[in-house]
Coordinates of C-alpha atoms in Angstrom, one line a residue:
Chain A
X1 CA 6.6 -36.2 -28.8
X2 CA 7.5 -32.9 -30.2
X3 CA 10.8 -31.5 -31.2
X4 CA 10.7 -29.6 -28.0
X5 CA 10.7 -32.6 -25.8
X6 CA 13.7 -34.0 -27.5
X7 CA 15.9 -31.1 -26.5
X8 CA 16.9 -32.8 -23.4
X9 CA 20.5 -33.7 -22.8
X10 CA 22.3 -30.5 -23.6
X11 CA 26.0 -30.8 -23.0
X12 CA 25.8 -28.3 -20.2
X13 CA 23.6 -30.6 -18.1
X14 CA 26.2 -33.3 -17.9
X15 CA 28.6 -31.8 -15.4
X16 CA 25.8 -30.8 -13.1
X17 CA 24.4 -34.2 -13.0
X18 CA 27.8 -35.7 -12.4
X19 CA 28.4 -33.5 -9.4
X20 CA 25.0 -34.5 -8.0
X21 CA 25.6 -38.2 -8.2
X22 CA 28.9 -38.0 -6.6
X23 CA 28.3 -35.4 -3.9
X24 CA 28.4 -37.2 -0.6
X25 CA 25.7 -35.2 1.2
X26 CA 23.6 -33.7 -1.6
X27 CA 22.0 -30.3 -1.1
X28 CA 22.2 -28.6 2.3
X29 CA 25.8 -29.5 3.2
X30 CA 27.2 -31.7 5.9
X31 CA 25.9 -30.1 9.1
X32 CA 23.0 -32.4 10.1
X33 CA 23.3 -35.8 8.7
X34 CA 20.0 -37.6 8.9
X35 CA 20.9 -40.6 11.0
X36 CA 17.4 -42.2 11.5
X37 CA 17.0 -42.0 7.7
X38 CA 20.3 -43.5 7.1
X39 CA 19.6 -46.4 9.5
X40 CA 16.1 -46.9 8.0
X41 CA 17.6 -47.1 4.5
X42 CA 20.3 -49.5 5.7
X43 CA 17.6 -51.8 7.1
X44 CA 15.7 -51.6 3.9
X45 CA 18.8 -52.5 1.9
X46 CA 18.7 -55.9 3.6
X47 CA 15.7 -56.7 1.3
X48 CA 18.1 -56.2 -1.6
X49 CA 20.9 -58.2 0.0
X50 CA 19.0 -61.1 1.4
X51 CA 18.5 -63.1 -1.9
X52 CA 22.0 -62.2 -3.1
X53 CA 23.5 -63.2 0.2
X54 CA 21.6 -66.5 0.0
X55 CA 22.9 -67.1 -3.5
X56 CA 26.4 -66.4 -2.5
X57 CA 26.5 -68.6 0.7
X58 CA 24.5 -71.4 -0.9
X59 CA 27.0 -71.5 -3.8
X60 CA 29.9 -72.1 -1.5
X61 CA 28.3 -74.9 0.5
X62 CA 28.7 -78.6 0.2
X63 CA 25.7 -80.5 -1.2
X64 CA 25.0 -81.9 2.3
X65 CA 25.0 -78.5 3.9
X66 CA 22.9 -77.0 1.2
X67 CA 20.0 -79.3 2.0
X68 CA 20.0 -78.8 5.7
X69 CA 17.3 -76.1 5.5
X70 CA 19.4 -73.3 7.0
X71 CA 19.6 -71.1 3.9
X72 CA 21.3 -68.2 5.6
X73 CA 24.0 -70.1 7.5
X74 CA 27.6 -69.5 6.4
X75 CA 29.2 -72.2 4.4
X76 CA 31.3 -74.6 6.5
X77 CA 33.4 -76.0 5.2
X78 CA 33.9 -73.6 2.2
X79 CA 33.4 -75.7 -0.9
X80 CA 33.8 -75.0 -4.6
X81 CA 32.3 -78.3 -5.6
X82 CA 29.1 -76.5 -6.6
X83 CA 31.0 -74.4 -9.1
X84 CA 32.9 -77.4 -10.5
X85 CA 29.7 -79.4 -10.9
X86 CA 27.7 -76.4 -12.3
X87 CA 30.6 -75.7 -14.8
X88 CA 30.3 -79.3 -16.1
X89 CA 26.5 -79.6 -16.0
X90 CA 25.6 -76.4 -17.9
X91 CA 28.8 -76.7 -20.1
X92 CA 29.5 -73.2 -18.7
X93 CA 32.3 -72.2 -21.2
X94 CA 29.9 -72.8 -24.1
X95 CA 26.9 -71.1 -22.5
X96 CA 29.1 -68.2 -21.4
X97 CA 30.6 -68.0 -24.9
X98 CA 27.2 -67.8 -26.5
X99 CA 26.0 -65.3 -24.0
X100 CA 29.1 -63.2 -24.7
X101 CA 28.6 -63.5 -28.5
X102 CA 24.9 -62.5 -28.4
X103 CA 25.6 -59.6 -26.0
X104 CA 28.6 -58.3 -27.9
X105 CA 26.7 -58.4 -31.3
X106 CA 23.8 -56.6 -29.6
X107 CA 25.9 -53.9 -28.0
X108 CA 27.9 -53.3 -31.1
X109 CA 24.9 -53.4 -33.4
X110 CA 22.8 -51.2 -31.2
X111 CA 25.5 -48.5 -30.8
X112 CA 26.4 -48.5 -34.5
X113 CA 22.9 -48.7 -36.1
X114 CA 21.3 -46.3 -33.5
X115 CA 24.0 -43.7 -33.7
X116 CA 24.0 -43.8 -37.5
X117 CA 20.2 -43.5 -37.7
X118 CA 20.0 -40.9 -35.0
X119 CA 22.6 -38.7 -36.7
X120 CA 20.8 -38.8 -40.0
X121 CA 17.5 -38.1 -38.3
X122 CA 18.7 -35.3 -36.1
X123 CA 20.5 -33.4 -38.9
X124 CA 17.5 -33.7 -41.3
X125 CA 14.7 -33.2 -38.8
X126 CA 13.1 -30.7 -41.2
X127 CA 12.6 -33.4 -43.8
X128 CA 9.4 -35.5 -43.5
X129 CA 11.2 -38.7 -44.5
X130 CA 13.7 -38.6 -41.6
X131 CA 11.1 -37.3 -39.1
X132 CA 8.8 -40.1 -40.1
X133 CA 11.5 -42.6 -39.8
X134 CA 12.1 -41.5 -36.2
X135 CA 8.5 -42.1 -35.2
X136 CA 8.4 -45.3 -37.1
X137 CA 11.5 -46.6 -35.2
X138 CA 10.1 -45.3 -31.9
X139 CA 6.9 -47.3 -32.4
X140 CA 8.6 -50.6 -31.4
X141 CA 9.1 -49.3 -27.9
X142 CA 5.4 -49.7 -27.4
X143 CA 5.2 -53.1 -29.1
X144 CA 5.5 -55.9 -26.5
X145 CA 7.6 -58.9 -27.6
X146 CA 4.8 -61.4 -26.8
X147 CA 2.7 -59.8 -29.6
X148 CA 5.4 -60.4 -32.2
X149 CA 6.9 -63.6 -30.8
X150 CA 4.8 -66.2 -32.7
X151 CA 5.5 -64.6 -36.0
X152 CA 9.2 -63.9 -35.2
X153 CA 9.8 -67.5 -34.2
X154 CA 8.3 -68.7 -37.5
X155 CA 10.2 -66.2 -39.6
X156 CA 13.5 -66.8 -38.0
X157 CA 13.0 -70.5 -38.5
X158 CA 12.2 -69.9 -42.2
X159 CA 15.4 -67.9 -42.9
X160 CA 17.8 -70.0 -40.8
X161 CA 18.1 -67.6 -37.9
X162 CA 16.6 -69.8 -35.2
X163 CA 20.0 -69.4 -33.5
X164 CA 22.0 -67.0 -31.4
X165 CA 22.6 -64.8 -34.5
X166 CA 18.8 -64.3 -34.8
X167 CA 18.5 -63.6 -31.1
X168 CA 21.2 -60.9 -31.4
X169 CA 19.5 -59.3 -34.4
X170 CA 16.2 -59.2 -32.6
X171 CA 17.8 -57.8 -29.4
X172 CA 19.3 -55.0 -31.5
X173 CA 15.9 -54.3 -33.1
X174 CA 14.2 -54.1 -29.7
X175 CA 16.9 -51.8 -28.4
X176 CA 16.8 -49.6 -31.4
X177 CA 13.8 -47.4 -30.4
X178 CA 15.1 -46.4 -27.0
X179 CA 18.6 -46.0 -28.3
X180 CA 17.7 -43.9 -31.3
X181 CA 15.6 -41.7 -29.0
X182 CA 18.5 -41.1 -26.6
X183 CA 21.0 -40.5 -29.4
X184 CA 18.7 -38.1 -31.3
X185 CA 18.1 -36.1 -28.2
X186 CA 21.8 -35.9 -27.5
X187 CA 22.8 -34.9 -31.1
X188 CA 20.2 -32.2 -31.2
X189 CA 21.9 -30.7 -28.1
X190 CA 25.3 -30.6 -29.8
X191 CA 26.4 -27.4 -31.5
X192 CA 26.2 -27.6 -35.2
X193 CA 28.8 -25.0 -36.0
X194 CA 31.7 -27.4 -35.6
X195 CA 30.2 -29.8 -38.1
X196 CA 29.4 -27.1 -40.6
X197 CA 32.8 -25.6 -40.5
X198 CA 34.4 -29.0 -41.0
X199 CA 32.1 -29.6 -43.9
X200 CA 33.1 -26.3 -45.4
X201 CA 36.7 -27.5 -45.1
X202 CA 35.7 -30.3 -47.4
X203 CA 35.0 -33.1 -44.9
X204 CA 32.3 -35.5 -46.1
X205 CA 29.3 -36.3 -44.0
X206 CA 30.8 -39.6 -43.0
X207 CA 34.0 -38.0 -42.0
X208 CA 32.2 -35.4 -39.9
X209 CA 30.2 -38.2 -38.2
X210 CA 33.2 -40.4 -37.7
X211 CA 35.7 -37.7 -36.5
X212 CA 33.5 -35.1 -34.8
X213 CA 30.0 -36.3 -33.9
X214 CA 30.7 -39.9 -32.8
X215 CA 33.5 -39.0 -30.4
X216 CA 31.4 -36.3 -28.9
X217 CA 28.6 -38.8 -28.3
X218 CA 30.8 -41.0 -26.2
X219 CA 28.8 -40.5 -22.9
X220 CA 25.5 -41.4 -24.6
X221 CA 27.1 -44.3 -26.4
X222 CA 28.2 -45.6 -23.0
X223 CA 24.6 -45.4 -21.7
X224 CA 23.2 -47.0 -24.8
X225 CA 25.8 -49.8 -24.7
X226 CA 25.2 -50.6 -21.1
X227 CA 21.4 -50.9 -21.6
X228 CA 21.9 -53.1 -24.6
X229 CA 24.3 -55.2 -22.6
X230 CA 21.9 -55.6 -19.6
X231 CA 18.9 -56.3 -21.8
X232 CA 20.8 -58.9 -23.9
X233 CA 22.8 -60.6 -21.2
X234 CA 19.7 -61.0 -18.9
X235 CA 17.1 -61.9 -21.4
X236 CA 15.3 -65.2 -21.1
X237 CA 12.2 -64.9 -23.2
X238 CA 13.7 -64.3 -26.6
X239 CA 16.5 -66.8 -26.7
X240 CA 14.3 -69.5 -25.1
X241 CA 11.7 -69.0 -27.9
X242 CA 14.0 -68.3 -30.9
X243 CA 16.9 -70.6 -30.5
X244 CA 15.9 -74.1 -31.6
X245 CA 19.0 -76.0 -30.6
X246 CA 19.3 -76.3 -26.8
X247 CA 23.1 -76.6 -27.0
X248 CA 23.2 -73.0 -28.3
X249 CA 21.3 -71.5 -25.4
X250 CA 22.5 -68.5 -23.4
X251 CA 23.2 -68.6 -19.7
X252 CA 19.8 -67.5 -18.3
X253 CA 18.0 -70.2 -20.4
X254 CA 20.5 -72.9 -19.3
X255 CA 19.6 -72.4 -15.7
X256 CA 16.3 -74.2 -16.2
X257 CA 18.2 -77.5 -15.9
X258 CA 18.2 -77.1 -12.2
X259 CA 14.5 -76.8 -12.0
X260 CA 14.1 -80.4 -12.9
X261 CA 16.6 -83.1 -12.9
X262 CA 19.2 -81.8 -10.4
X263 CA 16.7 -80.1 -8.1
X264 CA 18.3 -81.4 -4.9
X265 CA 21.8 -80.2 -5.5
X266 CA 21.1 -76.7 -4.3
X267 CA 24.7 -75.7 -4.0
X268 CA 25.3 -76.5 -7.7
X269 CA 22.2 -74.6 -8.8
X270 CA 23.2 -71.5 -6.8
X271 CA 26.8 -71.6 -8.0
X272 CA 25.4 -71.6 -11.5
X273 CA 23.1 -68.7 -10.8
X274 CA 25.9 -66.8 -9.3
X275 CA 28.2 -67.4 -12.4
X276 CA 25.4 -66.2 -14.7
X277 CA 24.5 -63.0 -12.8
X278 CA 28.0 -62.0 -11.7
X279 CA 29.1 -60.4 -15.0
X280 CA 26.1 -58.1 -15.0
X281 CA 26.7 -57.0 -11.4
X282 CA 30.4 -56.4 -12.1
X283 CA 29.6 -54.3 -15.2
X284 CA 27.0 -52.4 -13.2
X285 CA 29.4 -51.5 -10.4
X286 CA 31.8 -50.0 -12.9
X287 CA 29.2 -48.1 -14.9
X288 CA 26.5 -47.2 -12.5
X289 CA 26.6 -43.5 -13.4
X290 CA 25.5 -44.2 -17.0
X291 CA 23.0 -46.8 -15.8
X292 CA 21.4 -44.3 -13.5
X293 CA 21.3 -41.4 -15.9
X294 CA 20.0 -43.6 -18.7
X295 CA 16.9 -44.7 -16.8
X296 CA 16.1 -41.1 -16.1
X297 CA 16.6 -39.8 -19.6
X298 CA 14.7 -42.7 -21.2
X299 CA 11.7 -42.1 -19.0
X300 CA 11.4 -38.4 -18.8
X301 CA 11.8 -37.7 -22.4
Chain B
X1 CA 31.9 -31.9 -25.5
X2 CA 33.9 -29.8 -23.2
X3 CA 37.2 -31.1 -24.6
X4 CA 36.3 -30.3 -28.1
X5 CA 35.2 -26.7 -27.5
X6 CA 38.7 -25.1 -27.7
X7 CA 39.3 -26.5 -31.2
X8 CA 36.3 -24.8 -32.5
X9 CA 37.8 -21.3 -33.3
X10 CA 40.7 -23.0 -35.1
X11 CA 38.4 -24.9 -37.4
X12 CA 36.4 -21.8 -38.1
X13 CA 39.5 -19.8 -39.0
X14 CA 40.3 -22.2 -41.7
X15 CA 36.8 -22.2 -43.1
X16 CA 36.4 -21.8 -46.9
X17 CA 34.5 -18.9 -48.3
X18 CA 30.8 -19.1 -47.6
X19 CA 28.9 -21.1 -50.2
X20 CA 25.2 -20.5 -50.3
X21 CA 24.2 -23.8 -51.8
X22 CA 22.7 -26.0 -49.1
X23 CA 25.5 -28.4 -48.3
X24 CA 23.0 -31.0 -47.1
X25 CA 21.6 -31.4 -50.6
X26 CA 25.0 -32.5 -51.9
X27 CA 25.8 -35.0 -49.2
X28 CA 22.2 -36.2 -48.6
X29 CA 23.1 -39.7 -49.9
X30 CA 25.2 -40.4 -46.9
X31 CA 22.4 -39.6 -44.5
X32 CA 20.2 -42.0 -46.4
X33 CA 22.9 -44.7 -46.2
X34 CA 23.1 -44.2 -42.4
X35 CA 19.4 -44.5 -41.9
X36 CA 18.2 -47.1 -44.4
X37 CA 19.9 -50.2 -42.9
X38 CA 18.1 -49.6 -39.6
X39 CA 14.8 -49.1 -41.4
X40 CA 15.2 -52.2 -43.5
X41 CA 16.2 -54.4 -40.6
X42 CA 13.5 -53.0 -38.4
X43 CA 10.8 -53.5 -41.0
X44 CA 11.9 -57.2 -41.5
X45 CA 12.2 -57.9 -37.8
X46 CA 9.4 -56.0 -36.3
X47 CA 6.9 -54.7 -38.9
X48 CA 6.6 -57.8 -41.0
X49 CA 6.0 -60.1 -38.1
X50 CA 3.4 -57.7 -36.7
X51 CA 1.5 -57.5 -39.9
X52 CA 1.8 -61.3 -40.4
X53 CA 0.5 -61.9 -36.9
X54 CA -2.5 -59.6 -37.3
X55 CA -3.3 -61.1 -40.7
X56 CA -3.1 -64.7 -39.4
X57 CA -5.4 -63.7 -36.5
X58 CA -8.3 -63.6 -39.0
X59 CA -7.6 -67.2 -40.2
X60 CA -7.7 -70.7 -38.8
X61 CA -4.0 -71.4 -39.2
X62 CA -2.4 -73.9 -36.9
X63 CA 1.1 -72.4 -37.5
X64 CA 1.9 -74.3 -40.7
X65 CA 0.2 -75.6 -43.8
X66 CA -2.9 -74.2 -45.4
X67 CA -5.4 -72.0 -43.8
X68 CA -8.5 -70.0 -44.7
X69 CA -9.8 -66.7 -43.5
X70 CA -12.5 -67.0 -40.9
X71 CA -13.2 -63.3 -40.2
X72 CA -13.6 -62.4 -36.5
X73 CA -14.3 -66.0 -35.4
X74 CA -11.1 -66.0 -33.2
X75 CA -12.0 -62.7 -31.6
X76 CA -15.5 -63.7 -30.8
X77 CA -14.2 -67.0 -29.3
X78 CA -11.6 -65.1 -27.2
X79 CA -14.2 -63.1 -25.3
X80 CA -16.0 -66.2 -24.2
X81 CA -13.0 -68.3 -23.3
X82 CA -12.6 -68.6 -19.6
X83 CA -8.9 -69.4 -19.8
X84 CA -8.2 -66.2 -21.8
X85 CA -10.4 -64.1 -19.6
X86 CA -8.8 -65.4 -16.4
X87 CA -5.3 -64.8 -17.8
X88 CA -6.3 -61.1 -18.5
X89 CA -7.9 -60.9 -15.1
X90 CA -4.8 -62.2 -13.4
X91 CA -2.4 -60.1 -15.4
X92 CA -4.2 -56.8 -15.0
X93 CA -4.9 -57.4 -11.3
X94 CA -1.2 -58.4 -10.7
X95 CA 0.0 -55.3 -12.7
X96 CA -2.2 -53.0 -10.7
X97 CA -1.1 -54.3 -7.3
X98 CA 2.5 -54.3 -8.3
X99 CA 2.5 -50.8 -9.8
X100 CA 1.0 -49.5 -6.5
X101 CA 3.5 -51.3 -4.4
X102 CA 6.5 -50.4 -6.5
X103 CA 5.5 -46.7 -6.6
X104 CA 4.9 -46.4 -2.9
X105 CA 8.2 -48.0 -2.0
X106 CA 10.2 -46.3 -4.7
X107 CA 8.8 -42.9 -3.7
X108 CA 9.7 -43.4 0.0
X109 CA 13.1 -44.7 -0.9
X110 CA 13.7 -41.7 -3.2
X111 CA 12.8 -39.3 -0.5
X112 CA 15.2 -41.0 1.9
X113 CA 18.0 -41.2 -0.7
X114 CA 17.7 -37.5 -1.5
X115 CA 17.8 -36.4 2.1
X116 CA 20.9 -35.6 4.1
X117 CA 21.9 -39.2 4.7
X118 CA 25.2 -40.8 5.1
X119 CA 26.7 -43.2 2.6
X120 CA 24.3 -41.8 0.0
X121 CA 26.2 -43.1 -3.1
X122 CA 26.7 -46.5 -1.6
X123 CA 23.0 -46.8 -0.7
X124 CA 21.9 -45.7 -4.2
X125 CA 24.2 -48.2 -5.7
X126 CA 22.6 -51.0 -3.6
X127 CA 19.0 -50.0 -4.2
X128 CA 19.6 -49.9 -8.0
X129 CA 21.4 -53.2 -8.1
X130 CA 18.3 -55.5 -8.5
X131 CA 17.7 -53.9 -11.9
X132 CA 20.8 -55.5 -13.4
X133 CA 20.0 -59.1 -12.4
X134 CA 18.3 -61.5 -14.8
X135 CA 14.6 -61.8 -14.0
X136 CA 14.5 -65.6 -14.5
X137 CA 17.6 -66.2 -12.3
X138 CA 16.4 -64.1 -9.4
X139 CA 13.0 -65.8 -9.7
X140 CA 14.8 -69.2 -9.3
X141 CA 16.5 -67.8 -6.2
X142 CA 13.3 -66.5 -4.7
X143 CA 11.5 -69.8 -5.7
X144 CA 14.0 -71.6 -3.4
X145 CA 13.5 -69.0 -0.6
X146 CA 9.7 -69.1 -0.9
X147 CA 9.6 -72.9 -0.8
X148 CA 12.2 -73.3 2.0
X149 CA 13.1 -70.3 4.1
X150 CA 9.7 -68.5 4.2
X151 CA 7.8 -71.6 5.4
X152 CA 10.5 -72.1 8.1
X153 CA 10.0 -68.5 9.3
X154 CA 6.2 -69.0 9.2
X155 CA 6.4 -72.1 11.3
X156 CA 8.9 -70.5 13.8
X157 CA 6.7 -67.4 14.2
X158 CA 3.4 -69.3 14.1
X159 CA 2.1 -67.5 11.1
X160 CA -0.4 -70.0 9.5
X161 CA -0.5 -68.8 5.9
X162 CA 3.3 -68.6 5.6
X163 CA 4.0 -72.0 7.2
X164 CA 3.5 -73.7 3.9
X165 CA 4.9 -72.8 0.5
X166 CA 3.1 -69.8 -0.9
X167 CA 4.0 -71.1 -4.4
X168 CA 1.7 -74.1 -3.9
X169 CA -1.2 -72.0 -2.7
X170 CA -3.6 -71.2 -5.6
X171 CA -4.9 -68.2 -3.7
X172 CA -1.6 -66.7 -2.6
X173 CA 0.9 -67.7 -5.3
X174 CA 0.4 -64.4 -7.0
X175 CA 1.8 -62.5 -4.1
X176 CA 5.2 -64.1 -4.7
X177 CA 5.1 -62.8 -8.2
X178 CA 4.3 -59.3 -7.0
X179 CA 7.2 -59.4 -4.5
X180 CA 9.8 -60.5 -7.0
X181 CA 8.6 -58.2 -9.7
X182 CA 8.6 -55.3 -7.3
X183 CA 12.1 -56.3 -6.1
X184 CA 13.3 -55.9 -9.6
X185 CA 11.2 -53.0 -10.8
X186 CA 11.7 -50.6 -7.9
X187 CA 15.1 -49.4 -9.0
X188 CA 14.0 -47.7 -12.3
X189 CA 11.0 -46.1 -10.6
X190 CA 13.3 -45.0 -7.8
X191 CA 15.7 -43.4 -10.2
X192 CA 12.9 -41.5 -11.9
X193 CA 11.7 -40.2 -8.5
X194 CA 15.2 -39.2 -7.5
X195 CA 15.4 -37.2 -10.7
X196 CA 12.1 -35.7 -10.0
X197 CA 12.9 -34.7 -6.4
X198 CA 16.3 -33.3 -7.4
X199 CA 14.5 -31.1 -10.0
X200 CA 12.7 -29.2 -7.2
X201 CA 14.6 -26.1 -6.4
X202 CA 16.2 -26.2 -2.9
X203 CA 15.0 -22.7 -2.1
X204 CA 11.4 -24.0 -1.9
X205 CA 12.4 -26.2 1.0
X206 CA 14.4 -23.5 2.6
X207 CA 11.5 -21.1 2.5
X208 CA 9.1 -23.7 3.9
X209 CA 11.6 -24.6 6.7
X210 CA 11.9 -21.0 7.6
X211 CA 8.1 -20.7 7.8
X212 CA 8.2 -23.6 10.3
X213 CA 6.9 -26.4 8.1
X214 CA 7.7 -29.8 9.5
X215 CA 9.5 -32.5 7.5
X216 CA 6.2 -34.4 7.1
X217 CA 4.4 -31.2 6.0
X218 CA 7.2 -30.4 3.5
X219 CA 6.9 -33.9 2.0
X220 CA 3.1 -33.7 1.7
X221 CA 2.8 -30.1 0.5
X222 CA 6.0 -29.6 -1.6
X223 CA 7.6 -32.9 -2.7
X224 CA 4.4 -34.9 -3.5
X225 CA 2.7 -32.2 -5.6
X226 CA 5.8 -31.3 -7.4
X227 CA 6.7 -34.8 -8.4
X228 CA 3.1 -35.7 -9.3
X229 CA 4.1 -35.7 -13.0
X230 CA 6.7 -38.3 -12.3
X231 CA 4.3 -40.4 -10.3
X232 CA 2.0 -40.6 -13.4
X233 CA 4.9 -41.5 -15.7
X234 CA 6.1 -44.2 -13.3
X235 CA 2.6 -45.6 -13.0
X236 CA 2.1 -45.9 -16.8
X237 CA 5.5 -47.2 -17.6
X238 CA 5.3 -49.7 -14.7
X239 CA 1.8 -50.9 -15.6
X240 CA 2.8 -51.4 -19.2
X241 CA 5.9 -53.4 -18.3
X242 CA 4.1 -55.6 -15.8
X243 CA 1.4 -56.5 -18.3
X244 CA 4.2 -58.3 -20.2
X245 CA 5.1 -60.4 -17.1
X246 CA 6.8 -63.6 -18.2
X247 CA 10.3 -64.4 -17.0
X248 CA 9.6 -64.1 -13.3
X249 CA 6.4 -66.1 -13.5
X250 CA 8.2 -68.9 -15.4
X251 CA 10.8 -69.0 -12.7
X252 CA 8.4 -68.9 -9.7
X253 CA 5.2 -70.7 -10.4
X254 CA 5.3 -71.4 -14.2
X255 CA 1.7 -70.3 -14.3
X256 CA 0.6 -72.6 -11.5
X257 CA -0.7 -74.0 -9.3
X258 CA -3.1 -75.1 -12.0
X259 CA -3.5 -72.0 -14.1
X260 CA -3.8 -69.6 -11.2
X261 CA -0.9 -67.4 -12.2
X262 CA -0.9 -67.7 -16.0
X263 CA -0.1 -64.3 -17.6
X264 CA -1.3 -63.2 -21.0
X265 CA 2.2 -63.6 -22.4
X266 CA 2.2 -67.2 -21.3
X267 CA -1.1 -67.9 -22.9
X268 CA 0.1 -66.3 -26.2
X269 CA 3.2 -68.5 -26.1
X270 CA 1.0 -71.6 -25.7
X271 CA 0.1 -71.0 -29.3
X272 CA 3.4 -72.7 -30.3
X273 CA 2.3 -76.0 -29.0
X274 CA -1.4 -76.0 -28.5
X275 CA -2.4 -76.0 -32.2
X276 CA -4.4 -72.8 -31.7
X277 CA -1.8 -70.6 -33.4
X278 CA -4.2 -68.2 -35.1
X279 CA -6.4 -68.0 -32.0
X280 CA -3.4 -66.9 -29.9
X281 CA -2.5 -64.4 -32.7
X282 CA -5.9 -62.9 -32.1
X283 CA -5.1 -62.8 -28.4
X284 CA -1.8 -61.1 -29.2
X285 CA -3.6 -58.6 -31.3
X286 CA -5.9 -57.6 -28.5
X287 CA -3.0 -57.4 -26.2
X288 CA -1.2 -55.2 -28.7
X289 CA -4.2 -52.9 -28.8
X290 CA -4.1 -52.5 -25.0
X291 CA -0.4 -51.7 -25.3
X292 CA -1.1 -49.0 -28.0
X293 CA -3.7 -47.4 -25.7
X294 CA -1.2 -47.3 -22.9
X295 CA 1.5 -46.0 -25.2
X296 CA -0.7 -43.2 -26.4
X297 CA -1.5 -42.4 -22.8
X298 CA 2.2 -42.4 -21.9
X299 CA 3.1 -40.1 -24.8
X300 CA 0.3 -37.6 -23.9
X301 CA 1.4 -37.6 -20.3
X302 CA 5.1 -37.2 -21.0
X303 CA 4.4 -34.5 -23.5
X304 CA 2.2 -32.7 -21.0
X305 CA 5.1 -33.0 -18.5
X306 CA 7.6 -31.5 -20.8
X307 CA 5.4 -28.4 -21.1
X308 CA 6.0 -27.2 -17.5

């Protein structure tokens, strides 16, 4: 990882990428649409849809219909009993509230801490302390959670953080590497003249960051925020191990209730799964551009 | 950044006379204040547990109370423990199969999704969708499908191995984990391949088409060699991620039947309850060393890629 490899997302690249993602036909124009390819991909997309379709239809079935063995049949009659029951069984408002809390703290904490750190690092890259800090923070990207889990569970328990607050802090820490890397690369691509002239006008470093750099980083903040959101909202491993009190669990962990005691009420289980996964799908549909570019930038740097 | 560009000359016009003192020296404190909170939290949350874990792996701690140092006893025991060895065998085998499957499918999808197809954006949106769904929840959904729908299909079509639940078959349960992991992991590999294919200049294809190269030939002789760097990156990233397999296995087989599908992560977590805390710390340390080797490999490969 040299300085060279970090010079990645220059501002000039962004419009090009945007045009590519949204062009309807890509390179080569419109003349000869590849119909066999289109049809083959549509058939392949059934593999994505099948489990989601099953979840959706099962969730709206009555309990009797949900156990008849025909998973892919349409619900008849359409029933929301499953949702009502799932709402009650998992105490959905509380689980949802805790998931929202953990996710919100993670997103906010990640964007703030990572952008702060990345700005300091990128603008002092010539100083060993800041460059060293960069590689130090990056190291966690290669540190699998299972390796740290036993100690982290013990430590969070000792300092009274065996709860959603502790989970959120750890989520931020595990997002930090990837996010600092993205932000640092982005800031190094920003022109420095603007900041320097503002500083010559008497603006403090903080004011420069707050008024100039942070607003310019908005596209990267969006990417970082969405990845923090997805990682935190969907995580099962960390909350299940860290949070001691089962009434303070996040939505993914709460779903385990259907693996045991209510295992025959499939409509209830699927309604609950649907309610837990829906927010991530909705956010994705509105933010897919940043999701897609984030994966690429994270991997190729 | 585009919107701020016009303001730049204005700011510069108002600039104060040039000072030659390094402005950074004066305001350096703010930079430290921006960086230090992250470093402190990171050290407490990541570094301290890592050091604690590695230290305890050389003891006989059961997770609480007193303990004494026992040198490499745990490590020696690890290498002759059939449960540990089988969890590594399963995890590495599963990761290899999955990484191959994911990369083949993702590459083919990327080729399709960058060709002149209709509904390109909609199809991309669909194929990336699995990435945003919680692993444990989709594993529960597939768990239901594998224990209900798949056996029905197997019976209807007379396919013997599928007519019973794969999840209950000690020899085949791992295939369900491969399928669900691949379902979820294909999107990120796919996006990296799409980026790779789009980075190939269009003229190369035009020239090849003019010389009469068929679509298959163009794929084999242009696309594949030119995205080979991305193939390597995807393989390493994928393999590293799949070694950590946990959520999906918990949702599908929970390590069963018996211990046929117990991953390394699941064995490590058994240190919470099994009274072999320090022993599993040693296991985690070995696992960490494997991750470091892979990370170094990844860095070397990505650095190599940035060079061309």
